[in-house]
């Protein structure tokens, strides 16, 4: 049984490099392999769903051009340990709330349309794989719904998913929305974890 409380290589590396969680290396690998944030200096508008404690938001804010914009949402607050004022920047907008709530959704949509949508959202796990994967699927479907509504043509989506019943159907649906849609498991994912990421590139 893995000891998730004991800092592993990725957690130690994250803190050393100024990120609150190891999850940053999942996004970094996806970005470096697939070119999520193809900037060449142009302004990007990005949505981060399930942002807390803030590693993905920090990665984005440190990477994108200064004239770009990031909106983020989570039930939990962001960690302020490493942001050095980046979360106070006028180019950053954070809502602490339920992404499935109508008022929260409307607040986020008002900041779009978005060039890239990223979601590392995960449910509070119960230990029951069927329940956990169903809840994860619901969160992933929410992210895909945002992509359908608020992602620009040619935009990209990354969404975390716990593999289970219904996930294949979601990926098939993404293939109707994006030029390319596929599953990808970054190296920083725990080997025994059922989590993977569905990636949609170049929205049709």
Short mmCIF file of C-alpha atoms in Angstrom, two decimals:
data_model
loop_
_atom_site.label_atom_id
_atom_site.label_comp_id
_atom_site.label_asym_id
_atom_site.label_seq_id
_atom_site.Cartn_x
_atom_site.Cartn_y
_atom_site.Cartn_z
CA UNK A 1 0.00 0.00 0.00
CA UNK A 2 1.48 3.36 -1.01
CA UNK A 3 2.01 5.96 1.69
CA UNK A 4 0.49 9.09 0.12
CA UNK A 5 1.39 11.19 3.19
CA UNK A 6 5.11 10.63 2.75
CA UNK A 7 6.57 13.17 0.27
CA UNK A 8 7.71 11.43 -2.91
CA UNK A 9 10.10 12.64 -5.61
CA UNK A 10 7.45 14.72 -7.36
CA UNK A 11 6.18 16.38 -4.18
CA UNK A 12 9.69 17.30 -3.08
CA UNK A 13 10.50 18.64 -6.55
CA UNK A 14 7.29 20.71 -6.58
CA UNK A 15 8.04 22.44 -3.29
CA UNK A 16 11.62 23.08 -4.35
CA UNK A 17 10.41 24.70 -7.58
CA UNK A 18 7.69 26.75 -5.89
CA UNK A 19 4.48 24.78 -6.41
CA UNK A 20 2.09 23.54 -3.69
CA UNK A 21 1.41 20.13 -5.30
CA UNK A 22 3.04 17.48 -7.48
CA UNK A 23 0.20 17.77 -10.01
CA UNK A 24 2.07 20.58 -11.77
CA UNK A 25 4.31 18.00 -13.48
CA UNK A 26 1.29 16.29 -15.03
CA UNK A 27 0.29 19.53 -16.74
CA UNK A 28 3.90 20.38 -17.62
CA UNK A 29 4.42 17.04 -19.39
CA UNK A 30 1.14 17.34 -21.29
CA UNK A 31 2.00 20.90 -22.32
CA UNK A 32 5.54 20.06 -23.41
CA UNK A 33 4.44 17.01 -25.41
CA UNK A 34 1.33 18.50 -27.01
CA UNK A 35 1.83 22.28 -27.02
CA UNK A 36 -1.28 23.20 -25.05
CA UNK A 37 -0.38 26.86 -24.69
CA UNK A 38 0.94 27.70 -28.14
CA UNK A 39 1.55 31.36 -27.41
CA UNK A 40 4.03 32.94 -29.85
CA UNK A 41 3.20 36.06 -27.87
CA UNK A 42 -0.54 36.20 -28.54
CA UNK A 43 -3.04 36.76 -25.77
CA UNK A 44 -4.64 33.64 -24.31
CA UNK A 45 -7.71 33.26 -22.11
CA UNK A 46 -7.58 30.12 -19.98
CA UNK A 47 -9.99 28.41 -17.58
CA UNK A 48 -8.69 26.20 -14.74
CA UNK A 49 -11.38 23.97 -13.21
CA UNK A 50 -10.55 22.34 -9.87
CA UNK A 51 -7.66 24.74 -9.35
CA UNK A 52 -6.83 24.31 -5.63
CA UNK A 53 -4.28 24.26 -4.19
CA UNK A 54 -3.09 26.21 -7.23
CA UNK A 55 -0.22 24.41 -8.95
CA UNK A 56 -1.81 24.40 -12.41
CA UNK A 57 -2.82 28.06 -12.10
CA UNK A 58 0.72 29.01 -11.06
CA UNK A 59 2.20 27.06 -13.98
CA UNK A 60 -0.10 28.88 -16.40
CA UNK A 61 0.49 32.33 -14.91
CA UNK A 62 4.26 31.82 -15.03
CA UNK A 63 4.18 30.60 -18.63
CA UNK A 64 1.67 32.68 -20.58
CA UNK A 65 2.28 36.20 -21.96
CA UNK A 66 1.58 39.01 -19.49
CA UNK A 67 -1.38 40.22 -21.54
CA UNK A 68 -3.17 36.88 -21.13
CA UNK A 69 -5.95 36.03 -18.67
CA UNK A 70 -6.68 33.07 -16.37
CA UNK A 71 -9.99 32.29 -14.66
CA UNK A 72 -10.03 29.53 -12.03
CA UNK A 73 -12.55 27.79 -9.78
CA UNK A 74 -12.51 25.36 -6.86
CA UNK A 75 -14.54 24.52 -3.76
CA UNK A 76 -11.38 25.06 -1.70
CA UNK A 77 -9.23 28.18 -1.41
CA UNK A 78 -5.90 28.49 -3.20
CA UNK A 79 -2.62 28.13 -1.32
CA UNK A 80 -0.78 31.46 -1.13
CA UNK A 81 2.52 29.88 -0.10
CA UNK A 82 4.26 30.16 -3.47
CA UNK A 83 2.33 32.62 -5.65
CA UNK A 84 4.38 35.75 -4.75
CA UNK A 85 1.45 38.00 -5.60
CA UNK A 86 0.54 36.30 -8.90
CA UNK A 87 -2.93 35.50 -7.57
CA UNK A 88 -3.47 39.22 -6.88
CA UNK A 89 -2.72 40.05 -10.51
CA UNK A 90 -5.47 41.74 -12.53
CA UNK A 91 -5.03 39.01 -15.15
CA UNK A 92 -6.29 36.37 -12.69
CA UNK A 93 -9.87 35.74 -11.56
CA UNK A 94 -10.75 33.09 -8.94
CA UNK A 95 -14.15 31.88 -7.79
CA UNK A 96 -14.35 29.72 -4.67
CA UNK A 97 -17.47 27.67 -5.27
CA UNK A 98 -19.10 24.71 -7.02
CA UNK A 99 -18.38 24.74 -10.75
CA UNK A 100 -21.73 23.02 -11.37
CA UNK A 101 -23.69 25.83 -9.64
CA UNK A 102 -25.47 28.16 -12.07
CA UNK A 103 -24.11 31.41 -10.60
CA UNK A 104 -20.54 30.10 -10.56
CA UNK A 105 -20.85 28.82 -14.12
CA UNK A 106 -22.22 32.16 -15.31
CA UNK A 107 -19.40 34.06 -13.56
CA UNK A 108 -16.81 31.90 -15.33
CA UNK A 109 -18.52 32.04 -18.73
CA UNK A 110 -18.57 35.83 -18.50
CA UNK A 111 -14.75 35.72 -18.59
CA UNK A 112 -14.63 33.69 -21.82
CA UNK A 113 -14.42 32.62 -24.52
CA UNK A 114 -11.34 30.60 -23.65
CA UNK A 115 -8.33 29.47 -25.67
CA UNK A 116 -7.59 26.55 -23.34
CA UNK A 117 -9.61 24.81 -20.61
CA UNK A 118 -7.77 22.65 -18.07
CA UNK A 119 -9.40 20.56 -15.36
CA UNK A 120 -7.64 18.63 -12.61
CA UNK A 121 -10.89 18.40 -10.65
CA UNK A 122 -11.40 15.24 -8.63
CA UNK A 123 -14.20 14.16 -6.29
CA UNK A 124 -13.73 13.47 -2.60
CA UNK A 125 -12.97 9.78 -2.85
CA UNK A 126 -14.90 7.13 -0.93
CA UNK A 127 -12.67 4.13 -1.68
CA UNK A 128 -15.51 2.63 -3.73
CA UNK A 129 -14.19 2.61 -7.30
CA UNK A 130 -17.65 2.57 -8.88
CA UNK A 131 -18.81 5.59 -6.88
CA UNK A 132 -15.55 7.49 -7.29
CA UNK A 133 -15.32 6.93 -11.05
CA UNK A 134 -18.96 7.99 -11.50
CA UNK A 135 -18.33 11.23 -9.60
CA UNK A 136 -15.14 11.84 -11.55
CA UNK A 137 -17.03 11.27 -14.80
CA UNK A 138 -19.58 13.88 -13.74
CA UNK A 139 -16.84 16.46 -13.16
CA UNK A 140 -15.19 15.59 -16.48
CA UNK A 141 -18.52 15.96 -18.28
CA UNK A 142 -18.86 19.43 -16.73
CA UNK A 143 -15.45 20.41 -18.12
CA UNK A 144 -16.37 19.08 -21.56
CA UNK A 145 -19.64 21.02 -21.39
CA UNK A 146 -17.68 24.21 -20.71
CA UNK A 147 -15.48 23.38 -23.70
CA UNK A 148 -18.53 22.97 -25.94
CA UNK A 149 -19.95 26.29 -24.77
CA UNK A 150 -16.94 28.51 -24.17
CA UNK A 151 -13.87 27.17 -25.97
CA UNK A 152 -12.81 28.97 -29.14
CA UNK A 153 -12.43 27.16 -32.45
CA UNK A 154 -8.96 25.60 -32.42
CA UNK A 155 -8.87 25.61 -28.61
CA UNK A 156 -7.56 22.81 -26.39
CA UNK A 157 -8.95 20.89 -23.39
CA UNK A 158 -7.28 18.77 -20.69
CA UNK A 159 -9.49 16.97 -18.20
CA UNK A 160 -8.70 14.47 -15.44
CA UNK A 161 -10.79 11.30 -15.34
CA UNK A 162 -10.89 8.21 -13.13
CA UNK A 163 -11.11 5.30 -15.55
CA UNK A 164 -14.36 3.39 -15.21
CA UNK A 165 -17.82 2.88 -16.67
CA UNK A 166 -18.80 5.59 -19.12
CA UNK A 167 -15.36 7.05 -19.67
CA UNK A 168 -15.01 5.53 -23.15
CA UNK A 169 -18.29 7.17 -24.12
CA UNK A 170 -16.99 10.56 -22.99
CA UNK A 171 -13.81 10.16 -25.04
CA UNK A 172 -15.88 9.21 -28.10
CA UNK A 173 -17.95 12.35 -27.56
CA UNK A 174 -14.78 14.44 -27.36
CA UNK A 175 -13.73 13.03 -30.72
CA UNK A 176 -16.79 14.73 -32.23
CA UNK A 177 -15.76 18.08 -30.72
CA UNK A 178 -11.99 18.12 -31.37
CA UNK A 179 -9.74 17.40 -34.31
CA UNK A 180 -7.79 15.06 -31.99
CA UNK A 181 -8.98 13.51 -28.71
CA UNK A 182 -7.01 10.93 -26.76
CA UNK A 183 -6.13 9.52 -23.36
CA UNK A 184 -2.74 10.27 -21.80
CA UNK A 185 -1.23 9.27 -18.44
CA UNK A 186 1.67 11.52 -17.38
CA UNK A 187 4.68 10.07 -15.58
CA UNK A 188 3.82 12.00 -12.39
CA UNK A 189 0.57 10.03 -11.98
CA UNK A 190 0.94 7.39 -9.31
CA UNK A 191 1.44 4.02 -10.96
CA UNK A 192 -1.41 2.36 -9.07
CA UNK A 193 -3.80 5.26 -9.65
CA UNK A 194 -6.85 4.89 -11.91
CA UNK A 195 -6.53 8.54 -12.94
CA UNK A 196 -5.66 9.53 -16.47
CA UNK A 197 -6.26 12.57 -18.63
CA UNK A 198 -8.43 13.06 -21.70
CA UNK A 199 -7.01 15.63 -24.07
CA UNK A 200 -8.86 17.40 -26.84
CA UNK A 201 -6.74 19.34 -29.33
CA UNK A 202 -7.99 21.92 -31.83
CA UNK A 203 -11.72 22.31 -31.26
CA UNK A 204 -13.70 21.96 -34.48
#
